[in-house]
Amino acid sequence: MNKMVKTIKEAITLSGLKDGMTISFHHHLRNGDMVAVMVLEAIAQLGISDLNVNISSVFDAHMPILQHIRDGVVTGIETDYMGGMVGRAVSEGILEKPVTFRTHGGRASDIIRGASPIDVAFIAAPTADCMGNCTGKEGPSACGSLGYAFADAMYAKKTVVITDHLVDYPLIGGSIGEDYVDYVVCVDKIGEPSGIVSGTTKITKDPVGLVIADYAAKAIDASGLLKDGFSFQTGAGGASLAAAKYLKDIMVRKGIQGSYGLGGITAYMVDMLQAGCFKALYDVQCFDLDAVKSIKTDPRHMEVTASHYAGPGAKSSAVDSLDVVILGATEIDTQFNVNVHTDSNGYIMGGSGGHSDTAAGAKMAMIVAPLSRARLPIVVDQVLCTSTPGATVDVLVTQCGIAVNPLRQDLAERFRQAKLPVVEIHQLKEMAEKLTGVPKKPVHGDRVVANVLYRDGSLLDQIYNIPVFQA
């Protein structure tokens, strides 16, 4: 017995996919993913339409989805992150239905509890056997962890594994098991592993970014949280990675061994593991090829599901035990609300991902950002979109000082004792506006193009369309 079918079209037909259903994809191949586009093209050729697409993140590689929207094949999108090229079209109103934005933990939770049902899940699997056992750790398109794909595979009515590296049954060391898989398709190529490294995954060399990183590491050191058993997550931005490098130096110098590093894992977190800064890494997504190599060879580097990572409906998740998380921001307001969904003009160019999940769970949620970006201030009176509520954000670190949420006077006092430059967030806003001027408020329409859900499924904010003015 085996579950092999010859083509993606055949698998779609056997799955029973019909007009109006929901299909899902995961994004571990990031900007190198080819599977979503291949599947949508096959669906279009079969004449199936009016589909809702639940995809954990949308990248520029998924640009062909716009034509499928125009043709009526796709009429709805649910996601946790949306890149700028697709985001711009959505902001200008290409979809009649608003996009649903979730967090990474919220997406897994809603799939598991049935609030976001999936009819057919398509799993991009770098290695699989004929029964559907699969992993991302092996094969020519290896991407490492498949953490975001577990809920899709386990709770969809039908699950199709698509691979470009078929091995003999049984696959040893698999991730998703055959007991959740209905069909397996082998294609020539599922993606470009080089596309995993999309966005900033290198330490910044910018002097401003290095000052911010230095302040961030010193603030963590002064927080009282940096001790044996410390747990930590950082993003893949240049300043965040530099902060991790400086933090590693402090931990090595003081002989501190943390319990675990968490999240989307980069080479810099792997370096911290190998240097003895952590006992283990919990990895829901590899951000670069060094992380892919590490998760394959080092048993301390462990794959976790999105629910284990950040699921608010789980009995516990790793973010609940997190000490410190370093996060970025498009803008932050004087109430510490953070926007990572839109740019300063209101165009969709991102999403929460694990941003608000980790901020809610961590003992100290730290935003690192320059005082201004593209001649626009980072600190504003009110963010265009609330991605992460201010009540869960503790610290803003800029090159001109560190602002602490008034709810965390304990941290402010520790930072002052450490001679760190603590300032009020209103002061940072004034400093920025002296450099950039007071920006004009962007123009938006009255049509909702996206609903932003908090990790518990409640409506957190709405994003409105950007009018397309004719010359």
Short mmCIF file of C-alpha atoms in Angstrom, two decimals:
data_model
loop_
_atom_site.label_atom_id
_atom_site.label_comp_id
_atom_site.label_asym_id
_atom_site.label_seq_id
_atom_site.Cartn_x
_atom_site.Cartn_y
_atom_site.Cartn_z
CA MET A 1 0.00 0.00 0.00
CA ASN A 2 1.00 3.59 -0.55
CA LYS A 3 -0.66 6.97 -0.88
CA MET A 4 1.20 8.14 -3.97
CA VAL A 5 -0.68 9.94 -6.72
CA LYS A 6 0.90 11.08 -9.97
CA THR A 7 0.01 14.77 -10.04
CA ILE A 8 -1.14 17.64 -7.86
CA LYS A 9 -4.32 17.80 -9.96
CA GLU A 10 -5.09 14.19 -9.15
CA ALA A 11 -4.55 14.79 -5.44
CA ILE A 12 -6.86 17.82 -5.55
CA THR A 13 -9.56 15.82 -7.30
CA LEU A 14 -9.26 12.90 -4.86
CA SER A 15 -9.42 15.31 -1.90
CA GLY A 16 -12.91 16.36 -2.92
CA LEU A 17 -12.06 20.06 -3.09
CA LYS A 18 -15.05 22.11 -4.22
CA ASP A 19 -15.97 25.74 -4.78
CA GLY A 20 -16.14 27.77 -1.58
CA MET A 21 -13.86 25.53 0.52
CA THR A 22 -10.74 26.44 2.54
CA ILE A 23 -7.25 25.27 1.65
CA SER A 24 -4.08 25.84 3.67
CA PHE A 25 -0.34 26.22 3.24
CA HIS A 26 2.63 26.79 5.54
CA HIS A 27 5.60 29.08 4.89
CA HIS A 28 8.78 27.32 6.04
CA LEU A 29 10.36 27.77 2.60
CA ARG A 30 9.53 31.48 3.01
CA ASN A 31 10.38 33.45 -0.14
CA GLY A 32 11.60 30.25 -1.80
CA ASP A 33 8.23 28.47 -1.61
CA MET A 34 6.86 27.09 -4.90
CA VAL A 35 4.11 24.81 -3.57
CA ALA A 36 1.35 27.36 -2.95
CA VAL A 37 1.69 28.75 -6.47
CA MET A 38 1.76 25.26 -8.04
CA VAL A 39 -1.34 24.17 -6.17
CA LEU A 40 -3.31 27.32 -6.99
CA GLU A 41 -2.41 26.98 -10.66
CA ALA A 42 -3.66 23.37 -10.68
CA ILE A 43 -6.86 24.42 -8.89
CA ALA A 44 -7.46 27.15 -11.48
CA GLN A 45 -6.99 24.64 -14.32
CA LEU A 46 -9.58 22.39 -12.68
CA GLY A 47 -12.09 25.26 -12.69
CA ILE A 48 -12.48 25.40 -8.90
CA SER A 49 -13.19 28.88 -7.53
CA ASP A 50 -14.26 31.01 -4.56
CA LEU A 51 -11.61 29.49 -2.28
CA ASN A 52 -10.45 30.75 1.09
CA VAL A 53 -6.66 30.45 1.49
CA ASN A 54 -5.30 29.99 5.01
CA ILE A 55 -1.53 30.46 4.66
CA SER A 56 0.70 31.00 7.67
CA SER A 57 2.62 33.78 5.87
CA VAL A 58 2.52 35.40 2.43
CA PHE A 59 5.79 36.36 0.71
CA ASP A 60 6.68 38.04 -2.57
CA ALA A 61 7.10 34.54 -4.06
CA HIS A 62 3.33 34.23 -3.74
CA MET A 63 2.63 37.19 -6.03
CA PRO A 64 0.74 34.98 -8.57
CA ILE A 65 -2.06 34.73 -5.98
CA LEU A 66 -3.09 38.22 -7.13
CA GLN A 67 -4.10 36.92 -10.57
CA HIS A 68 -6.07 34.12 -8.94
CA ILE A 69 -7.87 36.78 -6.89
CA ARG A 70 -8.71 38.72 -10.06
CA ASP A 71 -9.97 35.51 -11.68
CA GLY A 72 -12.17 34.59 -8.70
CA VAL A 73 -10.23 31.44 -7.80
CA VAL A 74 -9.27 33.00 -4.45
CA THR A 75 -11.79 35.18 -2.63
CA GLY A 76 -10.47 35.11 0.94
CA ILE A 77 -7.11 35.06 2.75
CA GLU A 78 -6.26 34.20 6.35
CA THR A 79 -2.64 34.73 7.36
CA ASP A 80 -0.22 35.82 10.09
CA TYR A 81 2.04 37.94 7.90
CA MET A 82 1.82 39.51 4.44
CA GLY A 83 4.76 40.90 2.48
CA GLY A 84 4.66 44.30 0.85
CA MET A 85 3.99 43.34 -2.77
CA VAL A 86 0.81 41.37 -2.07
CA GLY A 87 0.03 43.69 0.84
CA ARG A 88 -0.04 46.73 -1.41
CA ALA A 89 -2.65 45.16 -3.70
CA VAL A 90 -4.75 44.13 -0.69
CA SER A 91 -4.46 47.65 0.75
CA GLU A 92 -5.75 49.04 -2.53
CA GLY A 93 -8.80 46.77 -2.37
CA ILE A 94 -8.13 43.80 -4.65
CA LEU A 95 -10.09 41.47 -2.31
CA GLU A 96 -13.78 41.99 -1.65
CA LYS A 97 -13.55 40.23 1.71
CA PRO A 98 -11.21 41.57 4.40
CA VAL A 99 -8.07 39.56 5.08
CA THR A 100 -8.04 37.88 8.49
CA PHE A 101 -4.75 38.42 10.32
CA ARG A 102 -3.90 36.13 13.23
CA THR A 103 -0.81 35.54 15.32
CA HIS A 104 1.25 32.39 14.88
CA GLY A 105 -0.06 31.02 18.17
CA GLY A 106 -3.58 32.23 17.48
CA ARG A 107 -3.65 30.54 14.06
CA ALA A 108 -2.72 27.15 15.52
CA SER A 109 -5.19 27.59 18.36
CA ASP A 110 -8.06 28.53 16.03
CA ILE A 111 -7.35 25.56 13.74
CA ILE A 112 -7.24 23.16 16.68
CA ARG A 113 -10.44 24.43 18.32
CA GLY A 114 -12.34 24.51 15.02
CA ALA A 115 -12.70 28.27 14.72
CA SER A 116 -10.67 28.20 11.49
CA PRO A 117 -11.55 24.91 9.75
CA ILE A 118 -9.48 23.61 6.82
CA ASP A 119 -10.88 21.39 4.10
CA VAL A 120 -7.60 20.48 2.38
CA ALA A 121 -4.08 21.16 3.71
CA PHE A 122 -1.11 21.11 1.35
CA ILE A 123 2.18 20.37 3.13
CA ALA A 124 5.43 21.34 1.40
CA ALA A 125 7.71 18.53 2.62
CA PRO A 126 11.43 18.49 1.73
CA THR A 127 11.49 14.72 2.40
CA ALA A 128 8.66 12.18 2.56
CA ASP A 129 7.93 8.50 2.08
CA CYS A 130 5.08 6.90 0.14
CA MET A 131 2.76 6.87 3.17
CA GLY A 132 3.20 10.54 4.01
CA ASN A 133 5.71 10.51 6.86
CA CYS A 134 7.65 13.70 6.23
CA THR A 135 10.28 16.09 7.54
CA GLY A 136 11.90 19.40 6.68
CA LYS A 137 15.34 18.40 7.96
CA GLU A 138 16.47 16.37 4.93
CA GLY A 139 16.46 16.69 1.16
CA PRO A 140 17.57 19.17 -1.52
CA SER A 141 14.91 21.66 -0.36
CA ALA A 142 15.54 21.19 3.38
CA CYS A 143 14.02 24.02 5.43
CA GLY A 144 14.42 22.64 8.97
CA SER A 145 11.48 22.83 11.33
CA LEU A 146 7.91 22.33 10.03
CA GLY A 147 6.41 23.80 13.20
CA TYR A 148 3.62 25.81 11.57
CA ALA A 149 2.43 22.87 9.44
CA PHE A 150 1.49 20.47 12.23
CA ALA A 151 -1.94 21.95 13.03
CA ASP A 152 -2.80 22.03 9.31
CA ALA A 153 -1.87 18.39 8.78
CA MET A 154 -3.51 17.15 11.96
CA TYR A 155 -6.82 19.00 11.77
CA ALA A 156 -7.60 19.41 8.05
CA LYS A 157 -10.29 17.14 6.62
CA LYS A 158 -7.78 16.04 3.97
CA THR A 159 -4.00 16.41 3.94
CA VAL A 160 -1.79 16.30 0.85
CA VAL A 161 2.00 16.05 1.22
CA ILE A 162 3.98 17.47 -1.72
CA THR A 163 7.68 16.59 -1.84
CA ASP A 164 10.64 16.64 -4.19
CA HIS A 165 12.60 13.99 -2.26
CA LEU A 166 10.90 10.63 -1.89
CA VAL A 167 12.60 8.03 0.32
CA ASP A 168 11.90 4.41 1.16
CA TYR A 169 9.25 3.64 3.76
CA PRO A 170 9.52 4.15 6.64
CA LEU A 171 11.14 7.56 6.83
CA ILE A 172 13.41 7.65 9.87
CA GLY A 173 13.23 10.72 12.07
CA GLY A 174 10.06 12.13 10.56
CA SER A 175 8.12 15.13 11.82
CA ILE A 176 4.51 14.86 10.61
CA GLY A 177 3.29 11.27 10.70
CA GLU A 178 1.50 9.19 8.07
CA ASP A 179 -1.58 8.87 10.29
CA TYR A 180 -2.52 12.45 9.33
CA VAL A 181 -1.80 12.20 5.59
CA ASP A 182 -4.19 11.19 2.79
CA TYR A 183 -2.16 11.64 -0.40
CA VAL A 184 1.49 12.11 -1.43
CA VAL A 185 2.72 13.78 -4.61
CA CYS A 186 6.34 13.90 -5.79
CA VAL A 187 7.25 16.88 -7.98
CA ASP A 188 10.51 18.11 -9.51
CA LYS A 189 11.01 20.93 -7.02
CA ILE A 190 9.07 22.37 -4.07
CA GLY A 191 11.22 25.44 -3.52
CA GLU A 192 14.52 27.30 -3.37
CA PRO A 193 16.20 26.84 0.02
CA SER A 194 18.14 30.08 -0.58
CA GLY A 195 14.79 31.86 -0.30
CA ILE A 196 14.57 30.84 3.37
CA VAL A 197 17.07 33.62 4.00
CA SER A 198 14.69 36.47 3.16
CA GLY A 199 14.75 39.78 4.91
CA THR A 200 17.47 40.86 7.32
CA THR A 201 19.32 37.91 8.83
CA LYS A 202 22.71 39.55 9.36
CA ILE A 203 24.02 41.62 12.24
CA THR A 204 23.75 45.32 11.46
CA LYS A 205 26.90 47.34 10.79
CA ASP A 206 25.02 50.62 11.12
CA PRO A 207 26.43 52.65 14.04
CA VAL A 208 22.91 53.63 15.18
CA GLY A 209 21.81 50.00 15.19
CA LEU A 210 24.89 48.97 17.16
CA VAL A 211 24.20 51.61 19.83
CA ILE A 212 20.64 50.31 20.13
CA ALA A 213 21.90 46.72 20.38
CA ASP A 214 24.41 47.67 23.08
CA TYR A 215 21.71 49.40 25.15
CA ALA A 216 19.38 46.41 24.67
CA ALA A 217 21.95 43.87 25.91
CA LYS A 218 22.87 46.07 28.89
CA ALA A 219 19.17 46.50 29.75
CA ILE A 220 18.69 42.72 29.74
CA ASP A 221 21.74 42.39 31.98
CA ALA A 222 20.32 45.00 34.36
CA SER A 223 16.77 43.58 34.37
CA GLY A 224 17.41 40.92 37.01
CA LEU A 225 16.29 38.23 34.57
CA LEU A 226 19.72 37.32 33.20
CA LYS A 227 20.75 34.37 35.38
CA ASP A 228 21.04 30.60 35.10
CA GLY A 229 17.84 29.24 33.56
CA PHE A 230 17.29 32.39 31.47
CA SER A 231 15.05 31.97 28.39
CA PHE A 232 15.20 34.23 25.37
CA GLN A 233 13.83 34.98 21.91
CA THR A 234 14.95 37.54 19.35
CA GLY A 235 13.91 38.38 15.81
CA ALA A 236 15.98 38.30 12.64
CA GLY A 237 16.42 42.07 12.25
CA GLY A 238 19.94 43.50 12.17
CA ALA A 239 19.77 45.32 15.51
CA SER A 240 18.06 42.37 17.20
CA LEU A 241 20.79 40.01 16.05
CA ALA A 242 23.48 42.43 17.18
CA ALA A 243 21.80 42.56 20.60
CA ALA A 244 21.91 38.76 20.72
CA LYS A 245 25.64 38.87 19.91
CA TYR A 246 26.30 41.38 22.71
CA LEU A 247 24.13 39.33 25.07
CA LYS A 248 26.12 36.21 24.21
CA ASP A 249 29.33 38.01 25.17
CA ILE A 250 27.84 38.98 28.55
CA MET A 251 26.57 35.44 29.24
CA VAL A 252 29.89 33.85 28.33
CA ARG A 253 31.81 36.36 30.44
CA LYS A 254 29.57 35.79 33.46
CA GLY A 255 29.28 32.02 32.98
CA ILE A 256 25.47 32.15 32.69
CA GLN A 257 23.71 29.17 31.10
CA GLY A 258 20.13 29.76 30.07
CA SER A 259 17.46 27.10 29.70
CA TYR A 260 16.29 27.66 26.12
CA GLY A 261 16.32 29.95 23.12
CA LEU A 262 13.02 30.16 21.26
CA GLY A 263 11.29 31.07 18.02
CA GLY A 264 12.42 31.35 14.47
CA ILE A 265 16.05 30.26 14.88
CA THR A 266 19.04 31.92 13.21
CA ALA A 267 22.74 31.11 13.01
CA TYR A 268 23.31 33.54 15.88
CA MET A 269 21.05 31.55 18.20
CA VAL A 270 22.85 28.39 17.10
CA ASP A 271 26.13 30.09 18.04
CA MET A 272 24.71 30.84 21.50
CA LEU A 273 23.73 27.19 21.91
CA GLN A 274 27.18 25.99 20.90
CA ALA A 275 28.81 28.51 23.24
CA GLY A 276 26.89 27.04 26.16
CA CYS A 277 24.55 30.02 26.62
CA PHE A 278 21.51 27.71 26.40
CA LYS A 279 20.82 24.07 27.09
CA ALA A 280 18.39 23.81 24.17
CA LEU A 281 16.71 25.60 21.28
CA TYR A 282 12.98 25.36 20.60
CA ASP A 283 12.57 25.92 16.86
CA VAL A 284 9.25 26.58 15.11
CA GLN A 285 10.91 27.89 11.93
CA CYS A 286 14.49 28.10 10.64
CA PHE A 287 15.48 31.56 9.42
CA ASP A 288 18.68 30.55 7.65
CA LEU A 289 20.57 27.54 6.35
CA ASP A 290 22.91 27.33 9.34
CA ALA A 291 19.83 26.77 11.52
CA VAL A 292 18.63 24.10 9.05
CA LYS A 293 21.95 22.28 9.39
CA SER A 294 21.88 22.55 13.19
CA ILE A 295 18.37 21.14 13.66
CA LYS A 296 19.37 18.16 11.53
CA THR A 297 22.50 17.30 13.50
CA ASP A 298 22.13 18.60 17.07
CA PRO A 299 19.59 16.86 19.34
CA ARG A 300 19.56 19.93 21.60
CA HIS A 301 18.02 21.89 18.72
CA MET A 302 14.39 20.75 18.82
CA GLU A 303 11.46 21.17 16.45
CA VAL A 304 8.26 22.42 18.10
CA THR A 305 4.74 22.91 16.80
CA ALA A 306 3.14 26.35 16.58
CA SER A 307 0.86 25.37 19.45
CA HIS A 308 3.82 24.32 21.61
CA TYR A 309 5.55 27.55 20.63
CA ALA A 310 2.78 30.06 21.30
CA GLY A 311 -0.71 28.54 21.33
CA PRO A 312 -2.96 30.48 23.75
CA GLY A 313 -5.34 27.52 23.86
CA ALA A 314 -2.63 24.99 24.74
CA LYS A 315 -2.25 23.65 28.27
CA SER A 316 1.08 25.45 28.21
CA SER A 317 3.35 26.88 25.54
CA ALA A 318 6.98 27.96 25.45
CA VAL A 319 6.18 31.68 25.33
CA ASP A 320 4.55 31.36 28.76
CA SER A 321 7.96 30.58 30.30
CA LEU A 322 9.88 33.17 28.30
CA ASP A 323 12.00 35.70 30.23
CA VAL A 324 12.95 38.19 27.50
CA VAL A 325 11.92 38.76 23.91
CA ILE A 326 13.44 41.37 21.57
CA LEU A 327 11.00 42.61 18.92
CA GLY A 328 10.87 45.23 16.17
CA ALA A 329 8.29 47.86 15.24
CA THR A 330 7.13 49.97 12.33
CA GLU A 331 5.84 52.47 14.86
CA ILE A 332 5.04 52.60 18.57
CA ASP A 333 2.75 55.10 20.25
CA THR A 334 2.98 56.87 23.59
CA GLN A 335 0.78 54.15 25.13
CA PHE A 336 3.36 51.54 23.97
CA ASN A 337 0.99 49.99 21.39
CA VAL A 338 3.07 48.59 18.51
CA ASN A 339 2.33 48.41 14.78
CA VAL A 340 4.04 45.76 12.65
CA HIS A 341 1.21 45.29 10.12
CA THR A 342 1.50 48.47 8.03
CA ASP A 343 4.07 50.99 6.97
CA SER A 344 3.76 54.62 7.99
CA ASN A 345 1.46 55.29 5.02
CA GLY A 346 -0.95 52.54 6.02
CA TYR A 347 0.02 49.96 3.39
CA ILE A 348 0.09 46.35 4.61
CA MET A 349 3.69 45.10 4.72
CA GLY A 350 3.95 42.67 7.62
CA GLY A 351 1.98 41.07 10.39
CA SER A 352 2.16 39.97 13.97
CA GLY A 353 3.63 36.52 13.42
CA GLY A 354 4.73 35.71 16.96
CA HIS A 355 5.05 39.39 17.98
CA SER A 356 2.03 39.70 20.26
CA ASP A 357 2.28 36.04 21.36
CA THR A 358 5.75 36.53 22.78
CA ALA A 359 5.01 40.00 24.19
CA ALA A 360 2.09 38.52 26.13
CA GLY A 361 4.15 35.64 27.50
CA ALA A 362 7.56 37.18 28.22
CA LYS A 363 8.50 38.71 31.56
CA MET A 364 10.13 41.54 29.59
CA ALA A 365 9.06 42.43 26.05
CA MET A 366 11.59 44.80 24.50
CA ILE A 367 11.12 46.80 21.29
CA VAL A 368 14.32 47.86 19.51
CA ALA A 369 14.02 50.58 16.87
CA PRO A 370 15.78 53.71 15.64
CA LEU A 371 14.25 57.04 16.61
CA SER A 372 13.27 57.64 12.99
CA ARG A 373 13.13 55.66 9.79
CA ALA A 374 12.86 57.06 6.25
CA ARG A 375 12.52 60.55 7.75
CA LEU A 376 9.51 59.50 9.78
CA PRO A 377 9.40 59.24 13.59
CA ILE A 378 9.02 55.80 15.16
CA VAL A 379 7.15 57.16 18.20
CA VAL A 380 3.71 58.58 17.38
CA ASP A 381 0.61 59.68 19.27
CA GLN A 382 -1.39 56.72 17.96
CA VAL A 383 -0.27 53.83 15.77
CA LEU A 384 -2.08 53.28 12.47
CA CYS A 385 -2.73 49.68 13.49
CA THR A 386 -2.42 48.04 16.88
CA SER A 387 -0.60 44.76 16.31
CA THR A 388 0.54 44.29 19.92
CA PRO A 389 -1.27 45.98 22.84
CA GLY A 390 0.80 48.40 24.91
CA ALA A 391 -0.09 46.63 28.15
CA THR A 392 2.16 43.74 27.06
CA VAL A 393 5.12 45.88 25.93
CA ASP A 394 7.65 46.79 28.62
CA VAL A 395 10.57 48.63 27.06
CA LEU A 396 11.46 50.66 23.96
CA VAL A 397 15.18 50.91 23.19
CA THR A 398 16.40 53.59 20.76
CA GLN A 399 19.79 55.17 20.12
CA CYS A 400 18.65 58.22 22.14
CA GLY A 401 17.52 56.39 25.25
CA ILE A 402 15.33 53.71 26.79
CA ALA A 403 11.65 54.32 27.50
CA VAL A 404 9.98 52.08 30.05
CA ASN A 405 6.25 51.42 30.24
CA PRO A 406 4.89 53.20 33.37
CA LEU A 407 3.48 49.82 34.41
CA ARG A 408 7.06 48.59 34.89
CA GLN A 409 8.65 51.02 37.34
CA ASP A 410 10.67 48.09 38.68
CA LEU A 411 12.55 47.92 35.38
CA ALA A 412 12.98 51.69 35.17
CA GLU A 413 14.62 51.71 38.59
CA ARG A 414 16.96 48.83 37.71
CA PHE A 415 18.02 50.58 34.52
CA ARG A 416 18.72 53.83 36.34
CA GLN A 417 20.82 51.99 38.89
CA ALA A 418 22.81 50.54 35.99
CA LYS A 419 23.39 54.10 34.65
CA LEU A 420 21.39 53.41 31.49
CA PRO A 421 19.79 56.42 29.72
CA VAL A 422 16.15 56.12 30.84
CA VAL A 423 13.83 58.68 29.23
CA GLU A 424 10.08 59.16 28.92
CA ILE A 425 8.50 57.94 25.70
CA HIS A 426 7.04 61.44 25.13
CA GLN A 427 10.61 62.77 25.16
CA LEU A 428 11.58 60.31 22.42
CA LYS A 429 8.61 61.47 20.36
CA GLU A 430 9.69 65.11 20.73
CA MET A 431 13.30 64.26 19.83
CA ALA A 432 12.18 62.45 16.70
CA GLU A 433 9.88 65.23 15.57
CA LYS A 434 12.68 67.78 15.94
CA LEU A 435 14.65 65.73 13.45
CA THR A 436 11.87 64.77 11.04
CA GLY A 437 9.10 67.28 11.60
CA VAL A 438 5.55 66.29 12.45
CA PRO A 439 4.36 63.88 9.74
CA LYS A 440 1.08 64.35 7.95
CA LYS A 441 -1.57 61.77 8.72
CA PRO A 442 -1.91 59.29 5.85
CA VAL A 443 -5.10 59.21 3.83
CA HIS A 444 -7.19 56.06 3.97
CA GLY A 445 -10.63 55.10 2.74
CA ASP A 446 -13.65 53.84 4.64
CA ARG A 447 -13.48 50.21 3.52
CA VAL A 448 -12.00 47.55 5.81
CA VAL A 449 -9.41 45.48 3.96
CA ALA A 450 -8.14 43.49 6.95
CA ASN A 451 -9.29 42.45 10.40
CA VAL A 452 -6.47 42.04 12.92
CA LEU A 453 -7.25 39.40 15.53
CA TYR A 454 -5.49 39.15 18.86
CA ARG A 455 -4.05 35.79 19.89
CA ASP A 456 -7.27 34.87 21.74
CA GLY A 457 -9.35 35.38 18.57
CA SER A 458 -10.82 38.76 19.59
CA LEU A 459 -10.82 41.68 17.15
CA LEU A 460 -7.85 43.90 17.99
CA ASP A 461 -7.95 46.41 15.11
CA GLN A 462 -8.96 46.96 11.49
CA ILE A 463 -6.95 48.14 8.49
CA TYR A 464 -8.62 50.40 5.93
CA ASN A 465 -8.04 50.69 2.22
CA ILE A 466 -5.64 53.16 0.65
CA PRO A 467 -7.38 55.11 -2.16
CA VAL A 468 -5.71 54.81 -5.55
CA PHE A 469 -5.65 58.36 -6.90
CA GLN A 470 -5.64 58.83 -10.65
CA ALA A 471 -3.15 61.33 -12.07
#
